[in-house]
Short mmCIF file of C-alpha atoms and ligand atoms in Angstrom, two decimals:
data_model
loop_
_atom_site.label_atom_id
_atom_site.label_comp_id
_atom_site.label_asym_id
_atom_site.label_seq_id
_atom_site.Cartn_x
_atom_site.Cartn_y
_atom_site.Cartn_z
CA MET A 1 -132.42 -13.40 -88.29
CA ALA A 2 -136.01 -12.22 -88.70
CA THR A 3 -136.90 -10.55 -91.96
CA LEU A 4 -139.54 -7.89 -92.50
CA SER A 5 -142.02 -10.47 -93.72
CA THR A 6 -141.55 -12.81 -90.74
CA LEU A 7 -142.21 -9.91 -88.38
CA ALA A 8 -145.59 -9.10 -89.89
CA PRO A 9 -148.29 -11.27 -88.28
CA ALA A 10 -151.29 -12.61 -90.09
CA PRO A 11 -154.07 -10.01 -89.78
CA ARG A 12 -156.62 -10.76 -87.08
CA PRO A 13 -159.93 -8.99 -86.59
CA LEU A 14 -159.70 -6.14 -84.07
CA SER A 15 -162.08 -5.28 -81.24
CA ALA A 16 -164.14 -8.47 -81.57
CA PRO A 17 -166.48 -8.47 -78.55
CA ALA A 18 -165.61 -12.14 -78.05
CA ARG A 19 -162.01 -11.18 -77.28
CA ARG A 20 -163.21 -9.21 -74.26
CA LEU A 21 -166.02 -11.55 -73.33
CA ARG A 22 -163.77 -14.53 -72.60
CA PRO A 23 -161.86 -12.98 -69.67
CA THR A 24 -165.16 -11.58 -68.34
CA LEU A 25 -166.78 -15.04 -68.42
CA TRP A 26 -163.82 -16.62 -66.65
CA ARG A 27 -163.97 -13.92 -64.01
CA LEU A 28 -167.69 -14.45 -63.56
CA CYS A 29 -167.13 -18.20 -63.07
CA ALA A 30 -164.34 -17.59 -60.54
CA VAL A 31 -166.33 -15.05 -58.54
CA THR A 32 -169.47 -17.26 -58.59
CA LEU A 33 -167.46 -20.21 -57.28
CA ILE A 34 -166.03 -18.18 -54.39
CA TRP A 35 -169.42 -16.74 -53.46
CA ALA A 36 -171.22 -20.09 -53.74
CA THR A 37 -168.88 -21.83 -51.28
CA SER A 38 -168.87 -18.80 -48.98
CA LEU A 39 -172.68 -18.75 -48.88
CA PHE A 40 -172.66 -22.48 -48.20
CA VAL A 41 -170.66 -22.05 -44.99
CA LEU A 42 -172.96 -19.23 -43.98
CA ALA A 43 -175.95 -21.51 -44.60
CA LEU A 44 -174.28 -24.19 -42.51
CA TRP A 45 -173.94 -21.78 -39.63
CA VAL A 46 -177.56 -20.54 -39.95
CA SER A 47 -178.92 -24.11 -40.13
CA GLY A 48 -176.98 -24.95 -36.96
CA ALA A 49 -179.12 -22.37 -35.05
CA GLY A 50 -176.43 -19.70 -35.49
CA ILE A 51 -178.84 -16.76 -35.46
CA GLN A 52 -180.76 -18.00 -32.39
CA SER A 53 -177.51 -18.46 -30.47
CA LEU A 54 -176.34 -15.03 -31.57
CA LEU A 55 -179.44 -13.44 -30.05
CA ALA A 56 -179.08 -15.32 -26.75
CA PHE A 57 -176.69 -12.65 -25.43
CA ASP A 58 -174.77 -15.07 -23.24
CA GLY A 59 -171.86 -17.49 -23.64
CA ASP A 60 -173.59 -18.98 -26.69
CA THR A 61 -173.37 -15.64 -28.50
CA LEU A 62 -169.59 -15.72 -28.25
CA THR A 63 -169.43 -19.41 -29.15
CA THR A 64 -171.60 -19.03 -32.23
CA LEU A 65 -169.58 -16.03 -33.40
CA GLY A 66 -166.51 -18.22 -32.87
CA ARG A 67 -168.10 -20.92 -35.05
CA LEU A 68 -168.92 -18.41 -37.77
CA THR A 69 -165.44 -16.85 -37.82
CA GLY A 70 -163.91 -20.35 -37.82
CA LEU A 71 -166.02 -21.48 -40.77
CA VAL A 72 -165.35 -18.37 -42.83
CA SER A 73 -161.65 -18.46 -41.98
CA ALA A 74 -161.39 -22.14 -43.01
CA ASN A 75 -163.19 -21.38 -46.26
CA LEU A 76 -160.76 -18.53 -46.96
CA LEU A 77 -157.82 -20.82 -46.12
CA LEU A 78 -159.16 -23.19 -48.74
CA TYR A 79 -159.03 -20.33 -51.24
CA GLN A 80 -155.52 -19.44 -50.12
CA VAL A 81 -154.46 -22.89 -51.31
CA LEU A 82 -156.70 -22.98 -54.41
CA LEU A 83 -155.59 -19.55 -55.62
CA MET A 84 -151.99 -20.72 -55.66
CA ALA A 85 -152.84 -24.05 -57.34
CA ARG A 86 -152.80 -22.38 -60.80
CA VAL A 87 -156.39 -23.52 -61.43
CA PRO A 88 -157.34 -22.20 -64.91
CA VAL A 89 -160.61 -20.62 -63.76
CA PHE A 90 -158.72 -18.31 -61.36
CA GLU A 91 -155.71 -17.76 -63.64
CA HIS A 92 -157.95 -16.69 -66.56
CA GLY A 93 -160.46 -14.91 -64.35
CA PHE A 94 -158.14 -12.74 -62.27
CA GLY A 95 -154.76 -12.94 -64.02
CA ARG A 96 -151.57 -13.61 -62.05
CA ASP A 97 -151.42 -10.10 -60.58
CA GLY A 98 -155.05 -10.33 -59.51
CA VAL A 99 -154.50 -13.78 -58.01
CA THR A 100 -151.46 -12.51 -56.06
CA ARG A 101 -153.41 -9.51 -54.75
CA LEU A 102 -156.36 -11.73 -53.80
CA HIS A 103 -154.04 -14.25 -52.13
CA ARG A 104 -152.64 -11.44 -49.96
CA LEU A 105 -156.10 -10.08 -49.12
CA VAL A 106 -157.59 -13.50 -48.40
CA GLY A 107 -154.52 -14.37 -46.32
CA PHE A 108 -154.99 -11.25 -44.21
CA TRP A 109 -158.67 -11.94 -43.55
CA SER A 110 -158.35 -15.69 -42.99
CA PHE A 111 -155.60 -15.04 -40.43
CA TRP A 112 -157.48 -12.40 -38.43
CA LEU A 113 -160.72 -14.40 -38.56
CA LEU A 114 -158.75 -17.40 -37.29
CA MET A 115 -157.48 -15.29 -34.38
CA ALA A 116 -161.03 -14.07 -33.69
CA HIS A 117 -162.24 -17.69 -33.82
CA LEU A 118 -159.69 -18.78 -31.19
CA VAL A 119 -160.58 -15.93 -28.83
CA LEU A 120 -164.37 -16.12 -29.26
CA ILE A 121 -164.69 -19.91 -28.97
CA THR A 122 -162.50 -19.99 -25.86
CA ALA A 123 -164.31 -17.06 -24.26
CA GLY A 124 -167.73 -18.53 -25.18
CA TYR A 125 -166.98 -21.94 -23.62
CA ALA A 126 -165.40 -20.27 -20.57
CA VAL A 127 -168.51 -18.10 -19.97
CA THR A 128 -170.91 -21.02 -20.46
CA SER A 129 -169.01 -23.38 -18.15
CA HIS A 130 -167.97 -20.64 -15.68
CA THR A 131 -164.32 -21.54 -16.16
CA ASP A 132 -161.26 -19.36 -16.36
CA VAL A 133 -160.38 -18.51 -19.99
CA LEU A 134 -156.83 -19.85 -19.68
CA VAL A 135 -158.04 -23.10 -18.10
CA GLN A 136 -160.54 -23.43 -20.94
CA ALA A 137 -157.82 -22.84 -23.56
CA TRP A 138 -155.66 -25.53 -21.89
CA ASP A 139 -158.59 -27.96 -21.90
CA PHE A 140 -159.20 -27.34 -25.58
CA VAL A 141 -155.63 -28.06 -26.57
CA TRP A 142 -155.24 -31.26 -24.52
CA ASP A 143 -158.73 -32.76 -24.25
CA TYR A 144 -160.44 -32.11 -27.60
CA PRO A 145 -159.80 -34.33 -30.64
CA GLY A 146 -157.53 -32.78 -33.24
CA MET A 147 -156.82 -29.68 -31.19
CA LEU A 148 -153.14 -30.40 -30.64
CA LEU A 149 -152.69 -30.70 -34.40
CA ALA A 150 -154.71 -27.51 -34.89
CA THR A 151 -152.48 -25.68 -32.40
CA ALA A 152 -149.36 -26.74 -34.31
CA GLY A 153 -151.07 -25.75 -37.58
CA THR A 154 -151.96 -22.33 -36.16
CA ALA A 155 -148.35 -21.79 -35.04
CA LEU A 156 -147.18 -22.53 -38.62
CA LEU A 157 -149.77 -20.17 -40.08
CA ILE A 158 -148.60 -17.42 -37.69
CA LEU A 159 -145.01 -18.04 -38.89
CA VAL A 160 -146.11 -17.67 -42.52
CA VAL A 161 -148.04 -14.47 -41.82
CA VAL A 162 -145.24 -12.87 -39.78
CA THR A 163 -142.61 -13.61 -42.45
CA SER A 164 -144.91 -12.19 -45.13
CA ILE A 165 -145.18 -8.79 -43.48
CA ARG A 166 -143.40 -6.50 -45.94
CA ARG A 167 -140.66 -5.36 -43.54
CA ALA A 168 -139.84 -8.91 -42.46
CA ARG A 169 -140.00 -10.18 -46.01
CA ARG A 170 -137.50 -7.61 -47.25
CA ARG A 171 -134.93 -9.05 -44.83
CA LEU A 172 -135.31 -12.59 -46.13
CA ARG A 173 -133.90 -14.04 -49.35
CA TYR A 174 -136.71 -14.88 -51.76
CA GLU A 175 -135.90 -18.60 -51.54
CA SER A 176 -135.99 -18.60 -47.70
CA TRP A 177 -139.28 -16.71 -47.65
CA HIS A 178 -140.75 -19.06 -50.26
CA LEU A 179 -139.70 -22.15 -48.30
CA LEU A 180 -141.23 -20.76 -45.09
CA HIS A 181 -144.34 -19.86 -47.04
CA LEU A 182 -144.74 -23.49 -48.11
CA TYR A 183 -145.18 -24.41 -44.44
CA GLY A 184 -148.56 -22.75 -44.83
CA TYR A 185 -149.77 -25.89 -46.64
CA LEU A 186 -148.75 -28.02 -43.65
CA GLY A 187 -150.37 -25.49 -41.29
CA VAL A 188 -153.66 -25.69 -43.17
CA GLY A 189 -153.47 -29.50 -43.29
CA LEU A 190 -153.01 -29.67 -39.51
CA ALA A 191 -155.61 -27.03 -38.65
CA ILE A 192 -158.53 -28.37 -40.68
CA PRO A 193 -159.31 -31.86 -39.20
CA HIS A 194 -160.36 -30.51 -35.77
CA MET A 195 -163.34 -28.86 -37.44
CA LEU A 196 -164.68 -32.21 -38.55
CA TRP A 197 -163.91 -33.96 -35.27
CA THR A 198 -165.20 -31.30 -32.88
CA GLY A 199 -167.13 -28.65 -34.86
CA ALA A 200 -170.86 -28.72 -34.05
CA ASP A 201 -171.74 -27.94 -37.68
CA PHE A 202 -169.98 -31.09 -38.88
CA THR A 203 -170.57 -33.57 -36.09
CA ALA A 204 -174.32 -32.94 -36.51
CA SER A 205 -174.43 -33.37 -40.29
CA ALA A 206 -172.94 -36.17 -42.41
CA GLY A 207 -173.74 -34.12 -45.54
CA ALA A 208 -171.72 -31.14 -44.31
CA THR A 209 -168.82 -33.44 -43.41
CA MET A 210 -168.85 -35.03 -46.85
CA TYR A 211 -169.04 -31.62 -48.53
CA TRP A 212 -166.08 -30.33 -46.52
CA TRP A 213 -163.88 -33.39 -47.07
CA GLY A 214 -164.87 -33.35 -50.75
CA LEU A 215 -163.90 -29.71 -51.11
CA TRP A 216 -160.51 -30.28 -49.52
CA ALA A 217 -159.93 -33.42 -51.57
CA VAL A 218 -160.64 -31.42 -54.75
CA THR A 219 -158.27 -28.68 -53.56
CA ALA A 220 -155.45 -31.16 -52.85
CA ALA A 221 -156.06 -32.80 -56.24
CA CYS A 222 -155.87 -29.37 -57.94
CA VAL A 223 -152.51 -28.63 -56.32
CA LEU A 224 -151.08 -32.01 -57.37
CA TRP A 225 -152.55 -31.87 -60.85
CA PHE A 226 -151.91 -28.26 -61.87
CA ARG A 227 -148.66 -27.63 -60.01
CA VAL A 228 -146.97 -31.01 -60.40
CA ALA A 229 -148.54 -33.33 -62.97
CA VAL A 230 -149.41 -30.83 -65.73
CA PRO A 231 -145.92 -29.20 -65.82
CA LEU A 232 -144.25 -32.63 -65.83
CA ILE A 233 -146.50 -33.96 -68.59
CA ARG A 234 -146.19 -30.81 -70.72
CA SER A 235 -142.44 -30.59 -70.38
CA ALA A 236 -142.03 -34.27 -71.29
CA ARG A 237 -144.43 -34.02 -74.23
CA HIS A 238 -142.72 -31.01 -75.79
CA GLY A 239 -139.12 -32.04 -75.00
CA LEU A 240 -138.04 -28.44 -74.53
CA ARG A 241 -134.32 -27.68 -74.77
CA VAL A 242 -132.16 -24.58 -74.84
CA VAL A 243 -131.03 -23.79 -78.40
CA ALA A 244 -129.14 -20.54 -77.89
CA VAL A 245 -128.03 -18.10 -75.21
CA SER A 246 -126.93 -14.58 -76.02
CA ARG A 247 -126.12 -11.34 -74.29
CA ASP A 248 -128.90 -8.76 -74.26
CA GLY A 249 -127.78 -5.22 -73.47
CA GLN A 250 -125.18 -4.47 -70.79
CA ASP A 251 -126.52 -6.75 -68.08
CA GLY A 252 -129.15 -8.89 -69.76
CA VAL A 253 -129.33 -12.34 -71.26
CA SER A 254 -131.68 -13.89 -73.81
CA VAL A 255 -132.41 -17.61 -74.01
CA ARG A 256 -134.07 -19.35 -76.95
CA VAL A 257 -135.84 -22.62 -76.26
CA ALA A 258 -137.26 -25.05 -78.82
CA GLY A 259 -139.12 -28.36 -78.74
CA ARG A 260 -141.83 -30.45 -80.34
CA ASP A 261 -145.11 -28.72 -81.28
CA VAL A 262 -144.33 -25.63 -79.24
CA HIS A 263 -147.44 -23.92 -80.64
CA ARG A 264 -149.55 -26.52 -78.79
CA LEU A 265 -148.50 -24.97 -75.49
CA ARG A 266 -150.96 -22.25 -76.59
CA ALA A 267 -148.80 -19.51 -75.15
CA ARG A 268 -149.71 -15.96 -76.09
CA ALA A 269 -147.55 -12.89 -76.29
CA GLY A 270 -147.65 -11.07 -72.93
CA GLN A 271 -147.74 -14.30 -70.92
CA PHE A 272 -145.04 -15.90 -68.80
CA PHE A 273 -143.89 -19.34 -67.73
CA ILE A 274 -142.14 -20.50 -64.60
CA TRP A 275 -138.89 -21.91 -65.93
CA ARG A 276 -136.65 -24.66 -64.60
CA PHE A 277 -133.43 -25.35 -66.48
CA LEU A 278 -132.08 -28.82 -65.74
CA ASP A 279 -128.46 -27.70 -65.62
CA GLY A 280 -127.42 -29.19 -62.28
CA PRO A 281 -128.10 -28.79 -58.55
CA GLY A 282 -130.58 -26.02 -57.82
CA TRP A 283 -132.66 -26.72 -60.94
CA THR A 284 -135.78 -27.23 -58.80
CA ARG A 285 -135.96 -23.48 -58.10
CA GLY A 286 -138.36 -22.10 -60.69
CA HIS A 287 -138.18 -18.49 -61.91
CA PRO A 288 -140.94 -16.62 -63.74
CA PHE A 289 -139.91 -15.04 -67.04
CA SER A 290 -142.18 -13.52 -69.64
CA LEU A 291 -142.04 -14.45 -73.28
CA ALA A 292 -139.86 -11.86 -74.98
CA ALA A 293 -140.89 -12.73 -78.55
CA ASP A 294 -144.03 -13.78 -80.39
CA PRO A 295 -144.51 -17.43 -79.32
CA SER A 296 -146.52 -18.51 -82.34
CA GLY A 297 -143.45 -19.97 -84.11
CA SER A 298 -141.35 -22.97 -83.15
CA GLU A 299 -139.38 -21.28 -80.35
CA LEU A 300 -139.92 -19.61 -77.01
CA VAL A 301 -137.64 -16.70 -76.13
CA ILE A 302 -137.00 -15.09 -72.75
CA SER A 303 -134.93 -12.08 -71.89
CA ALA A 304 -133.77 -11.39 -68.36
CA ARG A 305 -131.86 -8.78 -66.46
CA ARG A 306 -129.14 -10.36 -64.31
CA VAL A 307 -130.04 -9.53 -60.72
CA GLY A 308 -129.04 -12.63 -58.73
CA ASP A 309 -128.09 -16.33 -58.76
CA GLY A 310 -131.07 -17.51 -60.83
CA THR A 311 -130.66 -14.96 -63.62
CA ASP A 312 -126.84 -15.30 -63.58
CA ARG A 313 -127.27 -19.01 -64.24
CA LEU A 314 -129.15 -18.23 -67.44
CA ALA A 315 -125.98 -16.80 -68.94
CA GLU A 316 -124.15 -20.09 -68.26
CA LEU A 317 -126.76 -22.34 -69.90
CA ARG A 318 -125.52 -24.59 -72.69
CA PRO A 319 -127.47 -25.47 -75.83
CA GLY A 320 -129.16 -28.84 -75.32
CA THR A 321 -130.02 -28.22 -71.63
CA ARG A 322 -133.45 -29.66 -70.88
CA VAL A 323 -136.16 -27.24 -69.78
CA MET A 324 -139.26 -27.69 -67.63
CA VAL A 325 -142.03 -25.12 -67.77
CA GLU A 326 -145.09 -24.31 -65.70
CA GLY A 327 -147.61 -22.23 -67.60
CA PRO A 328 -148.41 -20.27 -69.67
CA TYR A 329 -149.81 -17.81 -67.13
CA GLY A 330 -150.85 -14.19 -67.10
CA HIS A 331 -153.55 -12.29 -68.90
CA MET A 332 -151.71 -9.23 -70.19
CA THR A 333 -152.43 -10.42 -73.71
CA GLY A 334 -153.95 -8.97 -76.86
CA GLU A 335 -157.29 -10.49 -75.81
CA ARG A 336 -157.78 -7.58 -73.48
CA ARG A 337 -157.59 -4.97 -76.24
CA SER A 338 -160.65 -3.00 -77.16
CA GLY A 339 -159.12 -0.11 -79.11
CA SER A 340 -157.09 0.02 -82.30
CA ARG A 341 -154.01 1.79 -80.93
CA LEU A 342 -151.37 0.58 -78.51
CA LEU A 343 -149.39 2.51 -75.92
CA MET A 344 -146.77 0.34 -74.24
CA LEU A 345 -144.68 1.48 -71.28
CA GLY A 346 -141.96 -0.81 -69.95
CA ALA A 347 -139.27 -0.30 -67.32
CA GLY A 348 -136.13 -2.45 -67.31
CA ALA A 349 -136.89 -6.10 -68.07
CA GLY A 350 -140.58 -5.13 -68.26
CA VAL A 351 -140.02 -4.35 -71.93
CA ALA A 352 -139.75 -8.09 -72.76
CA PRO A 353 -143.49 -8.99 -72.85
CA LEU A 354 -144.27 -5.67 -74.55
CA VAL A 355 -141.94 -6.51 -77.43
CA ALA A 356 -143.63 -9.92 -77.75
CA LEU A 357 -147.02 -8.19 -77.89
CA LEU A 358 -145.80 -5.70 -80.49
CA GLU A 359 -144.53 -8.58 -82.60
CA SER A 360 -147.79 -10.49 -82.49
CA GLU A 361 -150.57 -7.89 -82.37
CA PRO A 362 -152.14 -6.25 -85.42
CA TYR A 363 -151.85 -2.46 -85.80
CA ALA A 364 -151.06 -0.04 -88.60
CA PRO A 365 -147.75 1.87 -88.86
CA GLY A 366 -147.79 4.75 -86.36
CA GLU A 367 -150.59 3.18 -84.28
CA ALA A 368 -148.27 1.62 -81.69
CA ILE A 369 -146.06 3.58 -79.30
CA LEU A 370 -143.42 2.01 -77.06
CA VAL A 371 -141.88 3.96 -74.17
CA THR A 372 -138.90 2.30 -72.49
CA ARG A 373 -137.43 3.36 -69.16
CA ASP A 374 -133.86 2.32 -68.33
CA HIS A 375 -130.86 3.54 -66.35
CA SER A 376 -129.09 4.23 -69.65
CA ALA A 377 -129.40 3.31 -73.33
CA GLY A 378 -126.86 0.50 -72.84
CA HIS A 379 -129.02 -1.17 -70.17
CA GLY A 380 -132.01 -1.60 -72.48
CA LEU A 381 -133.15 -5.15 -73.28
CA ARG A 382 -134.45 -6.27 -76.72
CA ARG A 383 -133.00 -3.21 -78.46
CA ALA A 384 -132.34 -5.00 -81.75
CA GLU A 385 -135.90 -6.36 -81.83
CA ILE A 386 -137.31 -2.90 -80.99
CA ASP A 387 -135.30 -1.35 -83.82
CA ARG A 388 -136.68 -3.98 -86.18
CA LEU A 389 -140.24 -3.25 -85.04
CA VAL A 390 -139.66 0.47 -85.68
CA LEU A 391 -138.48 -0.26 -89.20
CA ALA A 392 -140.81 -3.08 -90.15
CA ARG A 393 -144.05 -2.24 -88.35
CA GLY A 394 -143.82 1.52 -87.86
CA VAL A 395 -143.70 1.37 -84.05
CA VAL A 396 -142.90 4.76 -82.50
CA HIS A 397 -140.24 4.32 -79.82
CA TYR A 398 -139.44 6.82 -77.06
CA THR A 399 -136.74 6.30 -74.46
CA LEU A 400 -136.62 7.68 -70.94
CA HIS A 401 -133.22 7.33 -69.31
CA GLY A 402 -131.40 8.44 -66.21
CA ARG A 403 -132.00 8.58 -62.51
CA ARG A 404 -135.35 9.11 -60.83
CA ALA A 405 -136.57 12.59 -59.99
CA ALA A 406 -135.22 13.77 -56.61
CA SER A 407 -138.66 14.08 -55.04
CA GLY A 408 -142.11 12.64 -55.44
CA THR A 409 -143.14 9.23 -56.71
CA SER A 410 -143.46 10.05 -60.38
CA TRP A 411 -142.56 7.54 -63.10
CA VAL A 412 -141.00 10.46 -64.99
CA PRO A 413 -137.17 10.55 -64.67
CA ALA A 414 -135.18 13.56 -63.43
CA THR A 415 -134.53 14.64 -67.04
CA HIS A 416 -138.28 15.32 -67.45
CA ALA A 417 -138.96 16.46 -63.88
CA GLN A 418 -140.60 19.69 -65.10
CA TRP A 419 -143.34 17.64 -66.80
CA ASP A 420 -146.60 16.71 -65.21
CA GLY A 421 -146.95 12.92 -65.78
CA ALA A 422 -150.47 13.10 -67.25
CA ARG A 423 -149.43 15.91 -69.62
CA LEU A 424 -146.38 13.95 -70.73
CA LEU A 425 -148.56 10.94 -71.59
CA GLN A 426 -150.86 13.18 -73.62
CA ARG A 427 -147.88 14.71 -75.37
CA ILE A 428 -146.56 11.23 -76.23
CA ALA A 429 -149.82 9.71 -77.48
CA GLY A 430 -152.16 12.61 -78.32
CA ASP A 431 -155.77 11.46 -77.92
CA LEU A 432 -155.38 8.73 -75.27
CA SER A 433 -158.98 7.54 -75.63
CA ALA A 434 -158.07 5.51 -78.74
CA TYR A 435 -155.40 3.52 -76.92
CA ASP A 436 -155.07 0.34 -74.95
CA VAL A 437 -152.22 0.86 -72.52
CA TYR A 438 -149.91 -1.98 -71.48
CA LEU A 439 -147.61 -1.49 -68.47
CA CYS A 440 -144.83 -3.70 -67.19
CA GLY A 441 -142.20 -2.87 -64.60
CA PRO A 442 -141.74 -2.37 -60.84
CA ILE A 443 -145.00 -2.00 -58.93
CA PRO A 444 -144.50 1.63 -57.68
CA TRP A 445 -143.51 2.72 -61.20
CA MET A 446 -146.66 1.16 -62.66
CA GLN A 447 -148.84 2.62 -59.91
CA SER A 448 -147.52 6.07 -60.68
CA ILE A 449 -148.25 5.73 -64.43
CA ARG A 450 -151.68 4.27 -63.70
CA ARG A 451 -152.51 7.34 -61.59
CA ASP A 452 -151.41 9.67 -64.37
CA LEU A 453 -153.29 7.70 -67.01
CA ARG A 454 -156.46 7.93 -64.96
CA ARG A 455 -155.90 11.67 -64.50
CA ALA A 456 -155.48 11.93 -68.26
CA GLY A 457 -158.92 10.32 -68.65
CA VAL A 458 -157.96 6.75 -69.64
CA ASP A 459 -160.61 4.24 -68.60
CA ALA A 460 -159.33 1.63 -66.10
CA SER A 461 -160.54 -1.17 -68.40
CA ARG A 462 -158.07 0.05 -71.04
CA ILE A 463 -155.02 -0.30 -68.75
CA HIS A 464 -153.44 -3.77 -68.76
CA SER A 465 -150.45 -4.63 -66.60
CA GLU A 466 -148.27 -7.38 -65.20
CA ALA A 467 -145.98 -6.89 -62.21
CA PHE A 468 -142.60 -8.63 -62.11
CA ALA A 469 -143.07 -9.32 -58.41
CA VAL A 470 -144.95 -11.72 -56.16
C1 LIG B 1 -144.77 -12.72 -63.70
C2 LIG B 1 -143.30 -12.38 -63.70
C3 LIG B 1 -142.64 -12.27 -64.92
C4 LIG B 1 -141.28 -11.94 -64.94
N1 LIG B 1 -140.65 -11.80 -66.14
C5 LIG B 1 -139.36 -11.42 -66.19
C6 LIG B 1 -138.68 -11.22 -67.43
O1 LIG B 1 -139.23 -11.42 -68.51
N2 LIG B 1 -137.39 -10.81 -67.39
C7 LIG B 1 -136.74 -10.58 -66.20
O2 LIG B 1 -135.56 -10.18 -66.22
N3 LIG B 1 -137.35 -10.77 -65.01
C8 LIG B 1 -138.63 -11.19 -64.97
N4 LIG B 1 -139.25 -11.39 -63.76
C9 LIG B 1 -138.47 -11.21 -62.52
C10 LIG B 1 -137.62 -12.47 -62.32
O3 LIG B 1 -138.45 -13.58 -62.07
C11 LIG B 1 -136.66 -12.28 -61.14
O4 LIG B 1 -135.84 -11.19 -61.43
C12 LIG B 1 -135.81 -13.51 -60.95
O5 LIG B 1 -136.59 -14.59 -60.53
C13 LIG B 1 -134.71 -13.17 -59.96
O6 LIG B 1 -134.07 -14.36 -59.54
P1 LIG B 1 -132.53 -14.33 -59.10
O7 LIG B 1 -132.24 -15.61 -58.41
O8 LIG B 1 -131.66 -13.95 -60.24
O9 LIG B 1 -132.43 -13.12 -58.12
P2 LIG B 1 -132.68 -13.05 -56.53
O10 LIG B 1 -131.56 -12.23 -56.00
O11 LIG B 1 -132.90 -14.42 -55.96
O12 LIG B 1 -134.00 -12.29 -56.48
C14 LIG B 1 -134.14 -10.94 -56.83
C15 LIG B 1 -135.62 -10.59 -56.66
O13 LIG B 1 -136.37 -11.28 -57.66
C16 LIG B 1 -137.58 -11.82 -57.11
N5 LIG B 1 -137.59 -13.29 -57.29
C17 LIG B 1 -136.57 -14.14 -57.09
N6 LIG B 1 -136.94 -15.41 -57.37
C18 LIG B 1 -138.24 -15.34 -57.74
C19 LIG B 1 -139.21 -16.30 -58.12
N7 LIG B 1 -138.93 -17.59 -58.20
N8 LIG B 1 -140.47 -15.86 -58.39
C20 LIG B 1 -140.77 -14.55 -58.33
N9 LIG B 1 -139.90 -13.60 -57.99
C21 LIG B 1 -138.65 -13.98 -57.69
C22 LIG B 1 -137.62 -11.47 -55.64
O14 LIG B 1 -138.43 -10.33 -55.48
C23 LIG B 1 -136.21 -11.11 -55.31
O15 LIG B 1 -136.14 -10.12 -54.34
C24 LIG B 1 -140.59 -11.74 -63.72
C25 LIG B 1 -141.25 -11.88 -62.50
C26 LIG B 1 -142.59 -12.20 -62.49
C27 LIG B 1 -143.31 -12.35 -61.17
#
């Protein structure tokens, strides 16, 4: 059991500019990389007489627009894959939430640009050769190198996009949706070669072809290295195993994991891993769980609410079970702090990373406030650890229980329905300008608090969050 002295972390300097500079530099690198490759494809199009063809106002105009949309779409598809490859520059630069949002945005644009590419190229060729559009489309598929593969790839990409539309996705089990989503990789793999075999920009330039193949080779290597090799190597090196499983609240479970040199995983409070417990069939399905305790010691702790098969299995784990991890990921860490005070708001299992942060971050008694939102007191996770933080570190803990308010989208429960959300935040924390605010919980709940924080005058750069959803 932790004592008062083990809970108090070694003091670390606060507000060091370097703490904020690191994420900014990563972000700058990530954004520069994306822009550099995007400008390269634009340059490729311009150097292939793109602008002249555009101004021809005939079939060539449509064809060259088709080339441009195809190039940009392929470049975005590349980023679709790279963003999910857990490449450090993107993980540190955008954080997992940012990467997920960008993946969705890039997916949307790459898909519609791909559709525009198909229509424009076909129409352009049909106008130039005075052929019917459908005849031209048929010719493309059957007579041009790589086009049959590209057609199959496009069909797979359409499948991925359709099943990712929110309404369709809600009907699918997460595992089914995820499996279908993986077909996107195959779709991309099938769609890309036709560019090199038939695309005017590539057939005319060996340099462009080498650049393109090189870029895709690097992308494939990133996927294999960061998503397969690194997790395997790390898990083998640290020999992680379950050491204890315990109940956490009415419907939660906590798992403690230990291994060799755990500190060398360089995990920080507020981050998460994707966990695989080698306890029998089905172990390949990874689940993301945040660290629920300060990871600087010899153990990693997670705490989960039981909501389905994967989380139910946690409760059945036996000490000694081997563990594989992917990570650490996420940037809701203390590095993002710029003020001295902390306001933490967590709903349900969202409290887990906030407790880890409160255990590891420096602050004076009374300078950290934790607000937890649960169905009832009994449902709360990490209650014993929160009570210890209140006693040992002077954390101020407020609870919000009960059902949601009957109307509106407020994060405030029915018991406090008469309160304006921004006013309630000010009442809880006083002068909000001195605080860094950490949020973790369902997306709509966090969006509602974010709105109220902004209304209460909190700068966006002071609000740090992680969504428990992909
Ligand atoms: C970054 C992050 C950190 C998280 N940290 C915690 C935590 O500390 N404690 C906690 O209780 N929960 C956490 N979650 C949520 C947790 O991952 C899901 O509740 C869990 O995976 C559900 O699996 P299941 O099989 O029990 O339930 P299911 O019935 O299979 O799924 C319930 C819902 O959980 C989500 N989900 C399922 N599998 C996954 C997966 N592999 N990846 C992402 N989402 C999935 C889906 O939205 C699904 O609708 C976190 C999620 C994310 C994205």
